[in-house]
mmCIF file of C-alpha atoms in Angstrom:
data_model
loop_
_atom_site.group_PDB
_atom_site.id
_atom_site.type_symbol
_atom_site.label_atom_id
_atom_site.label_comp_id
_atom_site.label_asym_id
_atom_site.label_seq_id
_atom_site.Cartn_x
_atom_site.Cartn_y
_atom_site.Cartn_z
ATOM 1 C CA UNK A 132 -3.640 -61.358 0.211
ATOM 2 C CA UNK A 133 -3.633 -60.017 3.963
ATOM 3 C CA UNK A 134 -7.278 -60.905 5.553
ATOM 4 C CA UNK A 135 -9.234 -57.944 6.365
ATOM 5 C CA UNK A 136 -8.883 -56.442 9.881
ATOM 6 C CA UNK A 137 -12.045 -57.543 11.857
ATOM 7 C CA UNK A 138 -14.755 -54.511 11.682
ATOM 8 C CA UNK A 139 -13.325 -53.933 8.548
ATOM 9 C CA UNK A 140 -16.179 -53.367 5.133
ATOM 10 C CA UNK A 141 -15.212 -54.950 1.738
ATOM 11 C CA UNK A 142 -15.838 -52.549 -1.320
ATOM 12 C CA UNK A 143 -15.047 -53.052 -4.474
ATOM 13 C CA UNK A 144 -12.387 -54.302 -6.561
ATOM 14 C CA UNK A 145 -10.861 -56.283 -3.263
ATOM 15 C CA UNK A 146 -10.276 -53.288 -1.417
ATOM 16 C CA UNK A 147 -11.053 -52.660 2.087
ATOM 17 C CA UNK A 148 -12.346 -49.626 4.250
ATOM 18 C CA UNK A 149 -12.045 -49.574 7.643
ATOM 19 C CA UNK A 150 -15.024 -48.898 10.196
ATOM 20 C CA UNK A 151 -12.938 -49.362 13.294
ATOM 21 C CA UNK A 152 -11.424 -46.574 15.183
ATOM 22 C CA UNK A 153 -8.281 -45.601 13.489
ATOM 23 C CA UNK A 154 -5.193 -45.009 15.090
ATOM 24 C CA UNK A 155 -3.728 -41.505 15.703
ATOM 25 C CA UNK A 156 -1.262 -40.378 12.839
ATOM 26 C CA UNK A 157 -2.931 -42.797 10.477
ATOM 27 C CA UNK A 158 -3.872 -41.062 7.096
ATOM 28 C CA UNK A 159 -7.667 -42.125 6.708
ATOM 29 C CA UNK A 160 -8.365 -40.497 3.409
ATOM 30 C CA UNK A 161 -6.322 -39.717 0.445
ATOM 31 C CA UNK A 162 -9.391 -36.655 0.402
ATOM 32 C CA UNK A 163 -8.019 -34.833 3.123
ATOM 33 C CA UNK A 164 -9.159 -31.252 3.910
ATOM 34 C CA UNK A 165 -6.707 -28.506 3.530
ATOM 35 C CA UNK A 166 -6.352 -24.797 3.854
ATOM 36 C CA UNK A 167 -3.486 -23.003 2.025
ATOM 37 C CA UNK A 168 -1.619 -26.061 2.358
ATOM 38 C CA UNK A 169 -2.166 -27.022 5.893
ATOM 39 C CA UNK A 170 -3.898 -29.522 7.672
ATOM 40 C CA UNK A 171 -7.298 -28.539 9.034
ATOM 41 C CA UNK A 172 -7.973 -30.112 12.763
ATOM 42 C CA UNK A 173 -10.315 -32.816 12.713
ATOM 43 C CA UNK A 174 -12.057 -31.104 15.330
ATOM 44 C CA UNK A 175 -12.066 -27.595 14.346
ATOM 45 C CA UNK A 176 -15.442 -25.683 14.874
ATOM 46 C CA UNK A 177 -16.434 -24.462 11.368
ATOM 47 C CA UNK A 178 -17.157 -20.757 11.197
ATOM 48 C CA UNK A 179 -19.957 -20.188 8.645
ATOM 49 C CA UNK A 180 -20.285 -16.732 8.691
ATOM 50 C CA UNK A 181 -16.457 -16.348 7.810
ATOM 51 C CA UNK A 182 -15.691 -15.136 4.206
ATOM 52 C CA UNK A 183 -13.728 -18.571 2.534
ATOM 53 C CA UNK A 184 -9.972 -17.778 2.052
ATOM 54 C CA UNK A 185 -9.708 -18.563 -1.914
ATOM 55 C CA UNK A 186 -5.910 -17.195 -1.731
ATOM 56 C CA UNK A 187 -3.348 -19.303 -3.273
ATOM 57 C CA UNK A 188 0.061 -19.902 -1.111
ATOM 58 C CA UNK A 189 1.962 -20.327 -3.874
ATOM 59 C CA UNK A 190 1.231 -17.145 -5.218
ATOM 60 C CA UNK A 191 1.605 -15.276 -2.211
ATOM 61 C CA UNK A 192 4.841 -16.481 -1.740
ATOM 62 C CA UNK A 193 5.829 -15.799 -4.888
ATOM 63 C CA UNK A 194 4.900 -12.146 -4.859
ATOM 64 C CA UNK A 195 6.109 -11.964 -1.390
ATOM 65 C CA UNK A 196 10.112 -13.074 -2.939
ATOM 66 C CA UNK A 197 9.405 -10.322 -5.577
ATOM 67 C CA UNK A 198 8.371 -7.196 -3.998
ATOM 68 C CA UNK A 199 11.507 -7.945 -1.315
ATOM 69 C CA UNK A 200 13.439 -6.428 -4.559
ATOM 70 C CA UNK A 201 10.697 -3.533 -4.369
ATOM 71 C CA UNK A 202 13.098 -1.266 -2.117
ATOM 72 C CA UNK A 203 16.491 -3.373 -2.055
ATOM 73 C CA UNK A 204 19.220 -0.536 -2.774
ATOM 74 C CA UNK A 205 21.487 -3.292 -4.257
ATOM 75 C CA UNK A 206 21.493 -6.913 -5.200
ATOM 76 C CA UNK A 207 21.504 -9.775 -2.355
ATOM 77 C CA UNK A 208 21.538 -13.447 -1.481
ATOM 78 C CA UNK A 209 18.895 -16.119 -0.300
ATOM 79 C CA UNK A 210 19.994 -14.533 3.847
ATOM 80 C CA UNK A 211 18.772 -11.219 2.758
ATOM 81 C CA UNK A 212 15.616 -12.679 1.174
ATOM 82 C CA UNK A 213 14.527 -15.087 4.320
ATOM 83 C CA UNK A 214 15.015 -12.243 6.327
ATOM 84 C CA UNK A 215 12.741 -10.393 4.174
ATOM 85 C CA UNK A 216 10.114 -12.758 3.397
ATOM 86 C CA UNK A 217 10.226 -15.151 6.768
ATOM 87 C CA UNK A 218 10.571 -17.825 4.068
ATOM 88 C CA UNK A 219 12.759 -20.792 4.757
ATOM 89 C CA UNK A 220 16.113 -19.946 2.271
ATOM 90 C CA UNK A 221 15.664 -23.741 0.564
ATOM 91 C CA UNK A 222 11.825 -22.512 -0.730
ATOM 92 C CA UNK A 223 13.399 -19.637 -1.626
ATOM 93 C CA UNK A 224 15.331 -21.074 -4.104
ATOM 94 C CA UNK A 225 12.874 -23.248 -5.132
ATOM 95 C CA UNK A 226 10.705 -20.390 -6.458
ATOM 96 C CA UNK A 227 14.364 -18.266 -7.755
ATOM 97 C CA UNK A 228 14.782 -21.597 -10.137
ATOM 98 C CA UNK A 229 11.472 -20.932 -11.570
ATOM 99 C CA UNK A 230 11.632 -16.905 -11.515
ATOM 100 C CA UNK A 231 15.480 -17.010 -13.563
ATOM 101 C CA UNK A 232 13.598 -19.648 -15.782
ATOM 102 C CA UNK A 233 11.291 -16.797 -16.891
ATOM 103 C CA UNK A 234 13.119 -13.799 -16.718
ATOM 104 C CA UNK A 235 11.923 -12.529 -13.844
ATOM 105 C CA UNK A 236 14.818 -12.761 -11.787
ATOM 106 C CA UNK A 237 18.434 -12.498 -12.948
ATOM 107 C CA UNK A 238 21.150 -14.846 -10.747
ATOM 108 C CA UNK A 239 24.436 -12.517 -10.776
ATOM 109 C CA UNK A 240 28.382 -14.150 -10.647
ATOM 110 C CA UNK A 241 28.517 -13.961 -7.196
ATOM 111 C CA UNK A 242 25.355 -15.636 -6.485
ATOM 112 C CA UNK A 243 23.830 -12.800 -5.321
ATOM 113 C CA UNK A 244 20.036 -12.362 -7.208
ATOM 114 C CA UNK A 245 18.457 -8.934 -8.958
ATOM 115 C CA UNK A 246 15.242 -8.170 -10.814
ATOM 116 C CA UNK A 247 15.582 -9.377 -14.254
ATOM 117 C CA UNK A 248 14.264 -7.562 -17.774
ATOM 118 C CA UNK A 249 10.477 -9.532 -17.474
ATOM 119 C CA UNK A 250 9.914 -7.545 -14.206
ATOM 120 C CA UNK A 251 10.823 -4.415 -16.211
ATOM 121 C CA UNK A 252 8.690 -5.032 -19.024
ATOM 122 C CA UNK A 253 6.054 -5.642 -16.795
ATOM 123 C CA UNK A 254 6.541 -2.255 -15.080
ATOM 124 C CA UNK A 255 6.475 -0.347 -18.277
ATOM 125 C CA UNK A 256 3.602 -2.043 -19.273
ATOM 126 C CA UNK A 257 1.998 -0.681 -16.303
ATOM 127 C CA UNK A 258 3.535 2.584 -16.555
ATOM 128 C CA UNK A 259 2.104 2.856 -20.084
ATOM 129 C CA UNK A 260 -1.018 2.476 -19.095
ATOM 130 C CA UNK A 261 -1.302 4.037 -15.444
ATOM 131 C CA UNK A 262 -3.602 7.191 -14.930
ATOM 132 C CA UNK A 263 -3.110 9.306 -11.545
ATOM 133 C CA UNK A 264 -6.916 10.061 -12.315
ATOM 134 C CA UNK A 265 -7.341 6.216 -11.482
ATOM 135 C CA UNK A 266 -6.177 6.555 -7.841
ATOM 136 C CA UNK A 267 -6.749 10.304 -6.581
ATOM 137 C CA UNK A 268 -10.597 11.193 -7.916
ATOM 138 C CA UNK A 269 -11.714 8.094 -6.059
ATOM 139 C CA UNK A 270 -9.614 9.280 -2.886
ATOM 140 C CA UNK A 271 -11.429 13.331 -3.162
ATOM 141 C CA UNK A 272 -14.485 11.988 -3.962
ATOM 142 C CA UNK A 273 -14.003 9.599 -0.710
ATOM 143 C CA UNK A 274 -13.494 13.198 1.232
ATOM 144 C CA UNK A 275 -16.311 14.973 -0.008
ATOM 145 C CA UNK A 276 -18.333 12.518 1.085
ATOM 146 C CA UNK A 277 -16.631 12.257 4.425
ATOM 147 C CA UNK A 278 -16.054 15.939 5.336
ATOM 148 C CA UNK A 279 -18.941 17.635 3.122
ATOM 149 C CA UNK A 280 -16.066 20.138 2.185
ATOM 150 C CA UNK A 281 -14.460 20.527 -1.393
ATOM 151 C CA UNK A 282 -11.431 18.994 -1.891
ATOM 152 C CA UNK A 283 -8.257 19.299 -4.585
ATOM 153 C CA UNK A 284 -4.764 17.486 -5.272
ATOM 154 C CA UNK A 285 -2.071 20.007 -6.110
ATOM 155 C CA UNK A 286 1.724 18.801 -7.701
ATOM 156 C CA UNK A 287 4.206 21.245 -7.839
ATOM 157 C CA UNK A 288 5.038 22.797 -11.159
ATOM 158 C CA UNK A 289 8.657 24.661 -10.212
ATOM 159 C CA UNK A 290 8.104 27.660 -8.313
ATOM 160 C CA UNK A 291 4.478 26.764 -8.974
ATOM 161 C CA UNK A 292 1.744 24.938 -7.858
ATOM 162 C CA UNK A 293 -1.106 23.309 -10.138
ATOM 163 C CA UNK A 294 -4.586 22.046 -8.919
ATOM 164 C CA UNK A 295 -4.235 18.573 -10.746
ATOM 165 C CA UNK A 296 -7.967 17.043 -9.561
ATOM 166 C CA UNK A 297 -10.538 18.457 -7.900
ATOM 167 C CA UNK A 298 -13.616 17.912 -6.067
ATOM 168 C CA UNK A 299 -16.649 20.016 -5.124
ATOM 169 C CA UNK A 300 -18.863 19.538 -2.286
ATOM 170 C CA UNK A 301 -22.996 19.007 -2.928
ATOM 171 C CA UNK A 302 -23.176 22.074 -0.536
ATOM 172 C CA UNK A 303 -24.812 25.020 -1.769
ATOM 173 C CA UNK A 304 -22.208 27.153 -0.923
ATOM 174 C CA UNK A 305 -18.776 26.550 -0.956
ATOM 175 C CA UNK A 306 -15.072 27.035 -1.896
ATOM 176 C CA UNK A 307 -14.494 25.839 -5.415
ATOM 177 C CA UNK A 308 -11.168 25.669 -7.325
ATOM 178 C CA UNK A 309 -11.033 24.420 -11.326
ATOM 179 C CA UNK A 310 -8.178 21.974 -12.303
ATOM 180 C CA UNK A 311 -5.546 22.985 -14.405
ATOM 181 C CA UNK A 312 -5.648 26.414 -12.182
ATOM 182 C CA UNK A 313 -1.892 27.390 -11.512
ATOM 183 C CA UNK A 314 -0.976 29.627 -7.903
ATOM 184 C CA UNK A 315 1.547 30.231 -5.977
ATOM 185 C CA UNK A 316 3.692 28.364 -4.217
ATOM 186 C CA UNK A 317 2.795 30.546 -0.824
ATOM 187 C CA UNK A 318 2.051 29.930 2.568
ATOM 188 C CA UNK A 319 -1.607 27.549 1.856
ATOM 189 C CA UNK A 320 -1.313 24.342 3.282
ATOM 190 C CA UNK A 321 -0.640 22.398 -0.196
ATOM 191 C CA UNK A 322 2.204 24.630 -0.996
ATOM 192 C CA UNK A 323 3.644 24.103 2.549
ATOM 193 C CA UNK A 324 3.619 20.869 1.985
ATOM 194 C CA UNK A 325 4.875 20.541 -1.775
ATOM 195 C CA UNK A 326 7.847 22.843 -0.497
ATOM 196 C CA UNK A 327 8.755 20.741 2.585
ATOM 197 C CA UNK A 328 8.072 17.359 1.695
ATOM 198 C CA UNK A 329 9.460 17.536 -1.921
ATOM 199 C CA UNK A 330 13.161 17.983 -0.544
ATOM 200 C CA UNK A 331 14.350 13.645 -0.345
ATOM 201 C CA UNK A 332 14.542 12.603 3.572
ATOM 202 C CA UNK A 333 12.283 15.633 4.903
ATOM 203 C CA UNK A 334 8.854 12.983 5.550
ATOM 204 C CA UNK A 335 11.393 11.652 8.046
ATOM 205 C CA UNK A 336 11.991 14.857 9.722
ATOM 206 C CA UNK A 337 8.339 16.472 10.151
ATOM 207 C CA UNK A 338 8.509 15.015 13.569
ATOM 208 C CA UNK A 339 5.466 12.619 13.005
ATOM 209 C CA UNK A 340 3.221 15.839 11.561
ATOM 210 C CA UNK A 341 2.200 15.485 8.348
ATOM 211 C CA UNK A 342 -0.762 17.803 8.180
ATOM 212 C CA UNK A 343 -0.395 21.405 7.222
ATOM 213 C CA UNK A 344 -2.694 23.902 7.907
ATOM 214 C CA UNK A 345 -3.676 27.898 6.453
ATOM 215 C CA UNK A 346 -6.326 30.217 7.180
ATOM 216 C CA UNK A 347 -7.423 33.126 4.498
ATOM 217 C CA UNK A 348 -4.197 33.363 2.739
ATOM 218 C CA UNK A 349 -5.305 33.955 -1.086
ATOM 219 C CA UNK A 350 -9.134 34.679 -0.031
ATOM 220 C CA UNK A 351 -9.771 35.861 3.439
ATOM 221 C CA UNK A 352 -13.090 33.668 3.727
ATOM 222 C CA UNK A 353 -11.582 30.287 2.960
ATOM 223 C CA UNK A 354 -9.520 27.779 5.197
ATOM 224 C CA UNK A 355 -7.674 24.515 3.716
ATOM 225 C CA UNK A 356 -5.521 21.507 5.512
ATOM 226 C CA UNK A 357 -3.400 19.413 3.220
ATOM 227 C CA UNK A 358 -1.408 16.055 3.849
ATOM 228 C CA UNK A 359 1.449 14.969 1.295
ATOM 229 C CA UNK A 360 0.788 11.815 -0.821
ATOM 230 C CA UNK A 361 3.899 9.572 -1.628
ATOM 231 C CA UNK A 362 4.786 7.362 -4.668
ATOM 232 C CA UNK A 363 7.291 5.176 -5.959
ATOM 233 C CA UNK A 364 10.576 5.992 -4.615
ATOM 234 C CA UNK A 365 8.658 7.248 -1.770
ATOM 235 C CA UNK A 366 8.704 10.343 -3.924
ATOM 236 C CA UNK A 367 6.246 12.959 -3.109
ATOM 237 C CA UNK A 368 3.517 13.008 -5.902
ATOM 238 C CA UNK A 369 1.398 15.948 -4.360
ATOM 239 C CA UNK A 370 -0.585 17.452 -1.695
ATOM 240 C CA UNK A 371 -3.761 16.248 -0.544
ATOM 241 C CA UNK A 372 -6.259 18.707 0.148
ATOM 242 C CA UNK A 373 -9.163 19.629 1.878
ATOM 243 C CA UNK A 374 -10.328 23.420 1.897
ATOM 244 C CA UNK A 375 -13.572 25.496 2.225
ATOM 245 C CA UNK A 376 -15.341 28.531 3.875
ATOM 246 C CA UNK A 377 -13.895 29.362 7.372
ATOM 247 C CA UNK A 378 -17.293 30.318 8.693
ATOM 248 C CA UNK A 379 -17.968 26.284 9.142
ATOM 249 C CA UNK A 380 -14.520 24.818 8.570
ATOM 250 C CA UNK A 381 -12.208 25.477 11.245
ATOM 251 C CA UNK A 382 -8.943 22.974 10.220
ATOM 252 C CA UNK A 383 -7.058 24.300 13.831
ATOM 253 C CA UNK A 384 -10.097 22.803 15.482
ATOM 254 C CA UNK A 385 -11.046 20.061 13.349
ATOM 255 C CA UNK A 386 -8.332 16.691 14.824
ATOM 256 C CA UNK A 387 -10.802 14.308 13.055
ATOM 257 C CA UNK A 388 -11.133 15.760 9.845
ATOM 258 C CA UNK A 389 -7.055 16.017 10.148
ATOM 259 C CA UNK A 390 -7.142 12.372 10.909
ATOM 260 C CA UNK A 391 -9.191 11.347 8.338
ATOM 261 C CA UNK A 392 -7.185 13.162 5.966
ATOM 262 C CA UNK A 393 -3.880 11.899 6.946
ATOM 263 C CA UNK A 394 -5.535 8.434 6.661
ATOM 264 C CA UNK A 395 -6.429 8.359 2.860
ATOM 265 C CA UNK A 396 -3.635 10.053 2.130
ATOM 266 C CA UNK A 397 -1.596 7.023 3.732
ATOM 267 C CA UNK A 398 -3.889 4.627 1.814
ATOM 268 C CA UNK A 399 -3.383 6.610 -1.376
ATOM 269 C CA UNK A 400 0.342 6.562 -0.661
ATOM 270 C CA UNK A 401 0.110 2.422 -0.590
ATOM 271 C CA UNK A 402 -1.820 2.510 -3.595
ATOM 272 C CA UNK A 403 0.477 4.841 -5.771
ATOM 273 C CA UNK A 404 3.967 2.501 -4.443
ATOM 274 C CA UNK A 405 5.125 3.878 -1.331
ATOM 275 C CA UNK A 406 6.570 1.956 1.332
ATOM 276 C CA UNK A 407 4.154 2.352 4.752
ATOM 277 C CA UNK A 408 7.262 3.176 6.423
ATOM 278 C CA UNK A 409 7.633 6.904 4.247
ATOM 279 C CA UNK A 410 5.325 8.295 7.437
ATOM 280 C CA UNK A 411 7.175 8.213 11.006
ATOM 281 C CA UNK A 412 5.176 7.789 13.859
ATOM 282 C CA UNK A 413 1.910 9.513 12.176
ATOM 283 C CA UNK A 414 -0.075 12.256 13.912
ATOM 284 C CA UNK A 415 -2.803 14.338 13.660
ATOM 285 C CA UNK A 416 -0.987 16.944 14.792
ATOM 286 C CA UNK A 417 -0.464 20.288 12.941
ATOM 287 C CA UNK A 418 3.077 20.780 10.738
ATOM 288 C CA UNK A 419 4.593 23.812 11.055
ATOM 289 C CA UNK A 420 6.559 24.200 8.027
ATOM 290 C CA UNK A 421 9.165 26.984 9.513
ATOM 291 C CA UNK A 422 9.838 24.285 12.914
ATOM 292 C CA UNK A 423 10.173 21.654 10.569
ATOM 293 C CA UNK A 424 12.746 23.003 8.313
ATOM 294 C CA UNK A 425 14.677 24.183 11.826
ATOM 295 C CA UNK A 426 15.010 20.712 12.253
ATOM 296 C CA UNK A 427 15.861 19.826 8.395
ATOM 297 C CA UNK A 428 18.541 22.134 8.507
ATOM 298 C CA UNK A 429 19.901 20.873 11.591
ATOM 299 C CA UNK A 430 20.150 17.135 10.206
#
């Protein structure tokens, strides 16, 4: 047996700690401390105030390789997925072996990898249980309490448009609309926006203005703005809607409240499957609907 390096402390069973300084690169402890699979710096000031990152690496790598598949038009190799993920292409395939193991993934003839039939039963399953309700009451109650105006989330039913949700402000009086109530798809600011945004392509071509606007159109004493929400697909689900009495809401004048709309509707957007990217260069500026289709009809 090798004698024990002087300074060194016997423990138990013949083995030996050492008390003397160690040398740099030397692995002192087989207890090391790590965070999401890194070394922490010996030295590294602890923060105690900072929430603990619980994630798991592993896991966020493998839904990172997954939702590159999200928006892929077409089946593609390990390139396409580092360049989607910023993951090395050899722990790519590491996590493929595991994801054709279960189904998740499907490896085609030419190598080339697609979403297998687990992901699809796992996005009916959450199809068959998904409620819009979910997602868009939170999101008008949100703007109640942040505007103190009423607010509604149309879809468009044909040449129609239907008031899906709704929310009423606490205020004593007010602009009120019942879901299930079916109008016109005229010039208010939801059916500006169900008409524009519905047509595949136009969110690109609003010029960065996503916000439509309309003063007294069905009642001469109310006002409304309205921002389009997105889905899967980047599909448009619906408009977004704020609306009330014009005497206190002014939605020319109000750039905040416009900003704040166009902000949960973004958020509801991520939340319902669009990509970020389904809103260029976002403004709070005002759409014009007749400008805007100038310019669809010149792409």
């Amino acid at each position: 047996m090798r004698a024990p390096a002087a300074g060194a402390e016997k423990g138990g069973a013949g083995t030996f700690w050492c008390a003397a300084p160690i040398e740099k690169g030397v692995i002192t402890s087989p207890h090391r401390e790590t965070q999401n699979g890194f070394m922490k710096k010996k030295n590294e000031p602890e923060n105690k105030d900072a929430v603990p990152d619980r994630t798991v690496l592993g896991a966020e790598r493998s839904l990172a390789i997954l939702s590159a598949f999200i928006d892929a038009p077409e089946p593609f190799g390990l390139t396409e997925l580092e360049a989607r993920t910023g993951l090395f292409k050899s722990v790519i395939h590491r996590y493929m072996m595991s994801f054709i193991k279960a189904g998740y993934v499907v490896q085609r003839a030419d190598n080339s990898y697609q979403l297998g039939p687990r992901a699809y039963q796992l996005g009916k399953a959450f199809e068959a249980r998904f409620d819009y309700a979910d997602f868009i009451m939170p999101t008008l109650e949100k703007l109640v309490r942040a505007t103190g105006e009423s607010t509604a989330f149309y879809i468009r039913q044909q040449e129609q448009r239907l008031c899906l949700y709704a929310a009423e402000t606490p205020a004593s009086v007010k602009a009120t609309v019942k879901a299930g109530s079916l109008f016109a798809m005229d010039q208010t600011s939801s059916a500006q926006v169900l008409r524009f945004f519905s047509v595949p392509g136009n969110a690109a071509r609003s010029g960065g203005r996503y916000v439509s606007i309309s003063v007294g159109i069905n009642n001469p004493l109310s006002s409304s703005m309205s921002a389009p929400v997105f889905g899967a697909g980047n599909a448009l689900v619906g408009a977004l809607t704020i609306f009330g009495l014009s005497l206190r809401f002014d939605p020319a004048a109000s750039e905040a409240m416009r900003a704040t709309l166009l902000q949960l509707a973004q958020d509801l957007s991520a939340r319902l499957g669009a990509s970020p990217q389904v809103y260029c260069s976002p403004t709070a500026d005002i759409f014009d609907e007749a400008a805007a289709q100038a310019v669809a009809g010149d792409g």
